[in-house]
């Protein structure tokens, strides 16, 4: 097999990689926002609860979680498809990481911003929605893009729960033709082809947010 | 002795203003930050239309006091009544009370992600539910009033400190406050920009706005204030009309403070 054929063969799995990534983002983004905001605002028991949830997803091995959810849950009568398990585990893991940047970004905002909003007679939720989150999210664009790229690369693990993603395709091809050098450098190239544009998109978003005046020296 | 002076002054104020409701009444207010007592039984009454300047050394509690008036800080003892509504920690409708008092901060605290115009219209649109066009119109009026309407579409960081502070004043005026609170509005400004901000404040005062200003601008106090209050170590030490305050302050600490300012 020529190198081109290998790469094209691997890219047949790109659809599954993209599917798991996009579904994963559907878990990651809301979880990161909700968990980060809750952790920032709550105190006492509710803060403990949200911290435990975040730490569960953040401090456990993704690989172990994939096996646990995919192979153990059926024993309790819960059957989830491999795509669902992959998207959920990878998404919640990325979301838990990103939640910490949401919290940090909220905490690093000048206290005067919130005070100015309250002094204008806005309620706390409006201050969060209209003043704090827009600024925090702009500052977090680089972190969010990083997390998204981590998520894309992390999808390689779903090949271990039967999904035919790019990594799984590479292993299939490896069994047909003995060419580890060609196949695995082809796989590397495929992840690069997908991740680099995301990285460029992130830089573009970051710059245009900066232009809109969101950051110091941003104009 | 200082405390007695404050109390009797408050009583006199009450009798004089018996007919009209005072804009702000502060009675025996104490506040602690942890174990540090920031305010000691402070009593103060501000009549509607009155211009009050509060001065004192740093750490004297003057900022804390003005921040208690719109509950950015909660007081632990005493009563604060703003336009007839008593402020209580965690009270309902606090946002409504806050809308009666416009606040201008030392560090401007403009919203950097919004244009000058949107800074001014945010509260109108989100708290008062005024449609965008009408809100823009009100905001432009206020920006006109602080003579900065031509910068309406810029972002705060594109403006100088003095311009930013004037926008902050316009933003506070947009909520149609009955009282304006100024917390050291010129302290963070470069010297050459102080005047443009004080000019705007003087115009406001001449238009009859009730104002409470924490400031060290003694020229402004002399020209604009009806009454000057001197605070030290969390207590009101002396309050007097500016002429008397500057020419013959009664208390040693006031004298020392004024002497230091002049040097």
Coordinates of C-alpha atoms in Angstrom, one line a residue:
Chain A
X1 CA 0.0 0.0 0.0
X2 CA 1.3 3.4 -0.9
X3 CA 1.4 6.1 1.8
X4 CA -1.4 8.0 0.1
X5 CA -3.6 4.9 0.2
X6 CA -2.8 4.4 3.9
X7 CA -3.8 8.0 4.7
X8 CA -7.0 7.8 2.7
X9 CA -7.8 4.5 4.4
X10 CA -7.2 6.0 7.8
X11 CA -9.3 9.1 6.9
X12 CA -12.3 6.7 6.4
X13 CA -12.4 6.8 10.2
X14 CA -12.4 10.6 10.4
X15 CA -16.2 10.6 10.4
X16 CA -16.3 8.6 13.7
X17 CA -13.6 10.8 15.1
X18 CA -15.5 13.9 14.2
X19 CA -18.8 12.4 15.5
X20 CA -17.3 11.5 18.9
X21 CA -15.6 14.9 19.1
X22 CA -18.7 17.0 18.3
X23 CA -21.0 14.9 20.6
X24 CA -18.2 15.2 23.2
X25 CA -18.3 19.0 22.9
X26 CA -22.0 18.9 23.5
X27 CA -21.2 17.4 26.9
X28 CA -18.0 19.4 27.6
X29 CA -19.2 23.0 26.9
X30 CA -22.4 23.0 29.0
X31 CA -20.7 21.0 31.8
X32 CA -17.7 23.3 31.9
X33 CA -19.9 26.4 32.1
X34 CA -22.4 25.2 34.6
X35 CA -19.8 23.5 36.8
X36 CA -17.4 26.4 36.7
X37 CA -20.1 29.0 37.4
X38 CA -21.6 26.9 40.2
X39 CA -18.2 26.3 41.8
X40 CA -17.6 30.0 41.7
X41 CA -20.8 31.0 43.4
X42 CA -21.8 28.2 45.7
X43 CA -20.7 27.7 49.2
X44 CA -20.9 24.9 51.8
X45 CA -22.5 21.7 50.9
X46 CA -23.4 22.6 47.3
X47 CA -19.8 23.6 46.7
X48 CA -18.7 20.3 48.0
X49 CA -21.1 18.5 45.8
X50 CA -20.1 20.2 42.6
X51 CA -16.4 19.9 43.5
X52 CA -16.9 16.1 43.9
X53 CA -18.6 15.8 40.6
X54 CA -15.9 17.8 38.8
X55 CA -13.1 15.9 40.5
X56 CA -14.7 12.5 39.6
X57 CA -14.5 13.4 35.9
X58 CA -11.1 15.1 36.2
X59 CA -9.2 12.8 38.4
X60 CA -10.0 9.4 36.9
X61 CA -8.4 7.8 33.9
X62 CA -10.4 8.2 30.7
X63 CA -9.4 4.8 29.6
X64 CA -10.7 3.2 32.8
X65 CA -13.9 5.2 32.6
X66 CA -14.5 4.1 29.0
X67 CA -14.1 0.4 30.0
X68 CA -16.1 0.9 33.1
X69 CA -19.1 2.6 31.3
X70 CA -19.0 0.4 28.2
X71 CA -18.4 -3.0 29.8
X72 CA -19.7 -2.7 33.3
X73 CA -22.9 -0.7 33.0
X74 CA -24.7 -3.4 30.9
X75 CA -24.3 -5.6 34.0
X76 CA -26.6 -3.1 35.8
X77 CA -29.1 -3.2 32.9
X78 CA -27.9 0.1 31.3
X79 CA -26.8 -0.4 27.7
X80 CA -25.2 2.6 26.0
X81 CA -23.8 2.6 22.5
X82 CA -20.1 2.9 22.1
X83 CA -20.5 6.4 20.6
X84 CA -22.6 7.6 23.5
X85 CA -20.1 6.2 26.1
X86 CA -17.1 7.7 24.2
X87 CA -18.7 11.1 23.7
X88 CA -19.9 11.3 27.3
X89 CA -16.7 10.1 29.0
X90 CA -14.3 12.2 26.8
X91 CA -16.7 15.2 26.9
X92 CA -17.2 15.2 30.7
X93 CA -13.4 14.8 31.2
X94 CA -12.6 17.7 28.9
X95 CA -15.5 19.7 30.5
X96 CA -14.2 19.1 34.0
X97 CA -10.8 20.5 33.0
X98 CA -12.4 23.4 31.3
X99 CA -14.7 24.1 34.2
X100 CA -11.6 25.0 36.2
X101 CA -10.6 27.7 33.6
X102 CA -14.2 29.0 33.7
X103 CA -14.0 29.3 37.5
X104 CA -10.5 30.8 37.4
X105 CA -11.5 33.3 34.7
X106 CA -14.5 34.4 36.8
X107 CA -12.4 34.7 39.9
X108 CA -9.7 36.7 38.1
X109 CA -12.1 39.4 37.0
X110 CA -11.8 42.7 38.8
X111 CA -14.3 42.8 41.7
X112 CA -15.2 46.3 40.6
X113 CA -16.9 44.9 37.5
X114 CA -19.5 43.1 39.5
X115 CA -19.8 46.0 41.9
X116 CA -20.4 48.5 39.1
X117 CA -23.2 46.2 37.7
X118 CA -24.8 45.8 41.1
X119 CA -24.6 49.6 41.8
X120 CA -26.5 50.2 38.5
X121 CA -29.3 48.1 40.0
X122 CA -28.8 45.0 38.0
X123 CA -29.5 41.7 39.7
X124 CA -26.7 39.2 40.3
X125 CA -27.7 36.9 37.5
X126 CA -27.8 39.7 35.0
X127 CA -24.4 40.8 36.2
X128 CA -23.1 37.3 35.6
X129 CA -24.7 37.0 32.2
X130 CA -24.0 40.5 30.8
X131 CA -20.8 41.6 32.5
X132 CA -18.8 38.7 34.0
X133 CA -19.3 35.8 31.6
X134 CA -18.7 37.7 28.4
X135 CA -15.4 38.9 29.7
X136 CA -14.4 35.6 31.3
X137 CA -15.3 33.6 28.1
X138 CA -13.2 35.9 26.0
X139 CA -10.2 35.4 28.2
X140 CA -10.8 31.6 28.0
X141 CA -10.9 31.2 24.3
X142 CA -7.3 29.9 24.1
X143 CA -8.0 27.4 26.9
X144 CA -11.2 26.2 25.4
X145 CA -9.5 25.6 22.0
X146 CA -6.8 23.7 23.8
X147 CA -9.4 21.5 25.5
X148 CA -11.1 20.9 22.1
X149 CA -7.8 19.8 20.6
X150 CA -7.2 17.5 23.6
X151 CA -10.7 16.1 23.0
X152 CA -10.0 15.3 19.3
X153 CA -6.8 13.6 20.2
X154 CA -8.4 11.8 23.1
X155 CA -10.9 10.2 20.8
X156 CA -8.1 7.8 19.7
X157 CA -9.1 5.9 22.9
X158 CA -12.6 5.0 21.6
X159 CA -10.9 2.5 19.2
X160 CA -10.6 0.4 22.3
X161 CA -14.4 0.2 22.7
X162 CA -15.0 -1.1 19.1
X163 CA -15.5 2.2 17.3
X164 CA -14.0 2.5 13.8
X165 CA -12.3 5.8 14.3
X166 CA -9.0 6.8 12.7
X167 CA -6.9 4.9 15.2
X168 CA -9.0 1.8 14.8
X169 CA -8.7 2.1 11.0
X170 CA -4.9 2.4 11.3
X171 CA -4.8 -0.8 13.4
X172 CA -7.0 -2.6 10.8
X173 CA -4.7 -1.5 8.0
X174 CA -1.7 -2.6 10.1
X175 CA -3.1 -6.1 10.3
X176 CA -3.5 -6.2 6.5
X177 CA -0.1 -4.9 5.6
X178 CA 3.0 -4.9 7.8
X179 CA 4.1 -1.3 7.5
X180 CA 4.1 0.2 11.1
X181 CA 6.3 3.2 10.0
X182 CA 4.0 4.2 7.1
X183 CA 0.8 3.5 8.9
X184 CA 1.5 5.2 12.2
X185 CA 3.2 8.2 10.6
X186 CA 0.1 8.4 8.4
X187 CA -2.1 8.4 11.5
X188 CA 0.0 11.1 13.0
X189 CA -0.4 13.2 9.9
X190 CA -4.2 12.6 10.0
X191 CA -4.6 13.9 13.5
X192 CA -2.4 16.9 12.5
X193 CA -4.6 17.6 9.5
X194 CA -7.6 17.7 11.7
X195 CA -6.2 19.5 14.8
X196 CA -4.1 22.2 13.1
X197 CA -7.1 24.0 11.4
X198 CA -8.9 23.9 14.8
X199 CA -5.8 25.6 16.3
X200 CA -5.9 28.2 13.5
X201 CA -9.6 28.8 14.1
X202 CA -8.9 29.3 17.8
X203 CA -6.2 31.9 17.0
X204 CA -8.6 33.7 14.7
X205 CA -11.4 33.7 17.3
X206 CA -9.0 34.9 20.0
X207 CA -7.8 37.8 17.8
X208 CA -11.2 38.9 16.8
X209 CA -12.4 38.8 20.4
X210 CA -9.3 40.9 21.3
X211 CA -10.3 43.4 18.6
X212 CA -13.7 43.7 20.1
X213 CA -12.0 45.3 23.1
X214 CA -12.3 42.3 25.5
X215 CA -8.7 42.3 26.7
X216 CA -6.0 44.6 27.9
X217 CA -4.1 45.9 24.8
X218 CA -6.9 44.4 22.8
X219 CA -7.6 47.2 20.4
Chain B
X1 CA -16.7 64.4 72.7
X2 CA -16.5 63.9 68.9
X3 CA -19.3 61.5 69.1
X4 CA -21.5 64.0 71.0
X5 CA -20.9 66.6 68.4
X6 CA -22.1 64.3 65.6
X7 CA -25.2 63.3 67.5
X8 CA -26.3 66.8 68.3
X9 CA -25.7 67.9 64.7
X10 CA -27.9 65.1 63.5
X11 CA -30.7 66.1 65.8
X12 CA -30.6 69.6 64.6
X13 CA -30.7 68.4 61.0
X14 CA -33.8 66.3 61.8
X15 CA -35.7 69.3 63.2
X16 CA -34.8 71.5 60.3
X17 CA -35.7 69.0 57.7
X18 CA -38.8 67.7 59.5
X19 CA -41.0 68.5 56.5
X20 CA -39.0 67.0 53.7
X21 CA -37.6 63.5 53.7
X22 CA -33.8 63.3 54.0
X23 CA -32.1 61.7 51.0
X24 CA -29.9 59.6 53.3
X25 CA -30.2 58.9 57.0
X26 CA -27.4 57.1 58.7
X27 CA -27.9 56.3 62.4
X28 CA -25.3 54.7 64.7
X29 CA -23.9 52.5 62.0
X30 CA -21.1 50.1 62.8
X31 CA -19.3 47.8 60.5
X32 CA -16.6 45.2 61.0
X33 CA -14.3 43.4 58.5
X34 CA -13.6 40.3 60.6
X35 CA -12.4 41.6 63.9
X36 CA -11.4 45.1 62.5
X37 CA -14.0 47.7 63.1
X38 CA -14.2 49.9 60.1
X39 CA -17.1 52.1 61.2
X40 CA -17.8 53.2 64.8
X41 CA -21.4 54.4 65.4
X42 CA -21.5 56.8 62.5
X43 CA -24.5 59.1 62.2
X44 CA -25.1 61.4 59.3
X45 CA -28.1 62.9 57.6
X46 CA -28.0 64.2 54.0
X47 CA -30.9 66.4 52.9
X48 CA -32.3 66.2 49.4
X49 CA -30.3 68.6 47.2
X50 CA -27.4 68.7 49.6
X51 CA -23.8 68.4 48.6
X52 CA -21.7 66.6 51.1
X53 CA -17.9 66.1 50.9
X54 CA -16.4 63.4 53.1
X55 CA -12.6 63.6 53.7
X56 CA -10.2 61.9 56.0
X57 CA -6.9 60.0 56.0
X58 CA -6.8 56.6 54.2
X59 CA -8.3 53.8 56.2
X60 CA -10.6 56.2 57.9
X61 CA -13.7 54.4 56.7
X62 CA -15.0 57.0 54.3
X63 CA -15.2 54.7 51.3
X64 CA -16.7 52.0 53.5
X65 CA -19.4 54.4 54.6
X66 CA -20.3 55.5 51.1
X67 CA -20.3 51.9 49.9
X68 CA -22.8 51.1 52.7
X69 CA -25.2 53.6 51.3
X70 CA -25.8 51.3 48.3
X71 CA -25.0 48.1 50.2
X72 CA -21.9 47.2 48.3
X73 CA -20.8 46.7 51.9
X74 CA -23.3 45.5 54.5
X75 CA -23.4 47.2 57.9
X76 CA -23.8 45.1 61.0
X77 CA -25.3 47.6 63.4
X78 CA -27.4 50.8 63.1
X79 CA -29.9 52.0 60.5
X80 CA -29.4 53.3 57.0
X81 CA -32.4 54.8 55.2
X82 CA -32.1 55.9 51.6
X83 CA -35.1 57.9 50.2
X84 CA -37.3 56.4 52.9
X85 CA -36.3 52.8 52.4
X86 CA -34.3 51.2 55.2
X87 CA -31.4 49.0 53.9
X88 CA -31.1 45.6 55.4
X89 CA -28.6 42.9 54.6
X90 CA -30.0 40.5 52.1
X91 CA -33.2 42.5 51.7
X92 CA -35.6 42.1 48.7
X93 CA -35.7 44.9 46.2
X94 CA -32.2 46.0 46.9
X95 CA -31.7 46.5 43.2
X96 CA -34.5 49.1 43.2
X97 CA -32.9 51.0 46.0
X98 CA -29.6 50.9 44.3
X99 CA -31.1 52.5 41.2
X100 CA -31.9 55.6 43.3
X101 CA -28.2 56.0 44.0
X102 CA -25.7 56.4 41.1
X103 CA -22.2 55.3 42.1
X104 CA -18.9 56.6 40.6
X105 CA -15.8 54.5 41.5
X106 CA -12.2 55.5 41.9
X107 CA -11.1 53.0 39.2
X108 CA -14.0 53.9 36.9
X109 CA -15.1 50.2 36.6
X110 CA -16.4 50.6 33.1
X111 CA -17.2 47.4 31.3
X112 CA -14.3 46.9 28.9
X113 CA -16.2 44.5 26.6
X114 CA -18.9 47.1 25.8
X115 CA -18.8 50.3 23.9
X116 CA -19.2 53.6 25.8
X117 CA -22.9 53.8 24.6
X118 CA -23.6 50.2 25.7
X119 CA -22.0 50.8 29.1
X120 CA -24.5 53.6 29.5
X121 CA -27.6 51.6 28.2
X122 CA -26.9 48.3 29.9
X123 CA -28.9 49.1 33.1
X124 CA -31.6 50.9 31.2
X125 CA -32.2 47.9 28.9
X126 CA -31.7 45.1 31.4
X127 CA -33.0 46.5 34.6
X128 CA -35.6 49.1 33.4
X129 CA -36.5 47.1 30.2
X130 CA -36.3 50.2 28.1
X131 CA -36.1 49.4 24.3
X132 CA -32.7 50.0 22.7
X133 CA -33.6 53.1 20.7
X134 CA -35.1 54.9 23.7
X135 CA -32.2 53.8 25.9
X136 CA -29.6 55.1 23.3
X137 CA -31.4 58.4 23.3
X138 CA -31.2 58.8 27.1
X139 CA -27.6 57.7 27.1
X140 CA -26.6 60.2 24.4
X141 CA -28.3 62.9 26.4
X142 CA -26.2 62.0 29.5
X143 CA -23.0 61.6 27.4
X144 CA -23.7 65.1 26.0
X145 CA -24.0 66.4 29.5
X146 CA -20.5 65.1 30.4
X147 CA -19.3 66.4 27.0
X148 CA -18.1 63.1 25.6
X149 CA -21.0 62.2 23.2
X150 CA -18.5 62.0 20.2
X151 CA -16.8 59.0 21.8
X152 CA -20.0 57.0 22.2
X153 CA -18.9 54.2 19.9
X154 CA -15.5 53.7 21.2
X155 CA -14.5 51.2 23.8
X156 CA -13.4 52.3 27.3
X157 CA -9.8 51.4 26.9
X158 CA -9.5 53.8 23.9
X159 CA -10.2 56.7 26.2
X160 CA -8.1 58.6 28.6
X161 CA -8.6 58.3 32.4
X162 CA -10.5 61.5 32.6
X163 CA -12.7 60.6 29.7
X164 CA -13.4 57.2 31.2
X165 CA -14.4 58.7 34.5
X166 CA -16.8 61.1 32.7
X167 CA -18.3 58.1 30.9
X168 CA -18.7 56.5 34.3
X169 CA -20.5 59.6 35.6
X170 CA -22.8 59.5 32.5
X171 CA -23.4 55.8 33.1
X172 CA -24.5 56.5 36.7
X173 CA -26.7 59.4 35.6
X174 CA -28.5 57.1 33.1
X175 CA -30.3 55.2 35.8
X176 CA -31.9 58.6 36.8
X177 CA -30.6 58.5 40.4
X178 CA -31.8 60.7 43.1
X179 CA -28.4 60.7 44.8
X180 CA -24.9 60.5 43.3
X181 CA -22.2 58.8 45.3
X182 CA -18.6 59.5 44.3
X183 CA -15.9 57.3 45.8
X184 CA -12.6 59.2 45.3
X185 CA -13.5 59.9 41.6
X186 CA -10.2 61.7 40.8
X187 CA -7.7 59.7 42.9
X188 CA -6.7 57.4 40.1
X189 CA -6.4 60.2 37.5
X190 CA -3.3 61.9 36.1
X191 CA -3.1 65.4 37.5
X192 CA -4.0 67.1 34.2
X193 CA -7.3 65.1 34.0
X194 CA -8.6 66.0 37.4
X195 CA -10.1 69.2 36.3
X196 CA -12.3 67.9 33.5
X197 CA -13.9 65.5 36.0
X198 CA -14.3 68.0 38.7
X199 CA -15.9 70.4 36.2
X200 CA -18.5 67.8 35.3
X201 CA -19.2 67.2 39.0
X202 CA -19.5 71.0 39.7
X203 CA -22.0 71.3 36.9
X204 CA -24.0 68.4 38.4
X205 CA -24.0 70.1 41.8
X206 CA -25.2 73.4 40.3
X207 CA -28.1 71.5 38.6
X208 CA -29.2 70.5 42.1
X209 CA -28.2 66.9 42.3
X210 CA -27.8 65.4 45.8
X211 CA -24.2 64.4 46.1
X212 CA -22.0 62.6 48.5
X213 CA -18.4 62.8 47.5
X214 CA -15.4 61.1 49.1
X215 CA -12.6 63.2 47.9
X216 CA -9.4 65.0 48.8
X217 CA -10.0 67.8 46.3
X218 CA -10.3 70.6 48.9
X219 CA -10.8 73.2 46.2
X220 CA -13.9 71.3 45.0
X221 CA -15.1 71.0 48.6
X222 CA -14.7 74.7 49.2
X223 CA -16.5 75.6 46.0
X224 CA -19.3 73.0 45.9
X225 CA -20.0 71.4 49.3
X226 CA -22.7 72.5 51.6
X227 CA -21.1 70.6 54.3
X228 CA -17.7 68.9 54.9
X229 CA -17.4 65.8 57.0
X230 CA -14.1 64.7 58.4
X231 CA -13.7 61.1 59.3
X232 CA -10.8 59.3 61.2
X233 CA -10.5 55.7 62.4
X234 CA -14.0 54.9 61.4
X235 CA -15.8 57.7 63.2
X236 CA -17.1 61.1 62.2
X237 CA -14.9 63.6 63.9
X238 CA -16.2 66.9 62.7
X239 CA -18.7 68.2 60.2
X240 CA -19.1 71.9 59.3
X241 CA -19.9 74.2 56.4
X242 CA -16.8 74.5 54.2
X243 CA -15.9 78.0 55.2
X244 CA -15.8 77.1 58.9
X245 CA -14.3 73.7 58.2
X246 CA -11.3 75.2 56.4
X247 CA -10.8 78.4 58.4
X248 CA -11.4 77.2 61.9
X249 CA -11.6 73.4 62.3
X250 CA -12.4 72.5 65.9
X251 CA -10.6 69.2 66.3
X252 CA -6.9 68.6 66.6
X253 CA -7.0 65.7 64.1
X254 CA -8.9 67.8 61.6
X255 CA -6.3 70.5 61.9
X256 CA -3.5 68.1 61.5
X257 CA -5.2 66.5 58.4
X258 CA -5.7 69.9 56.8
X259 CA -2.2 71.0 57.5
X260 CA -0.8 67.8 55.9
X261 CA -3.0 68.4 52.8
X262 CA -1.7 71.9 52.4
X263 CA 1.9 70.9 52.6

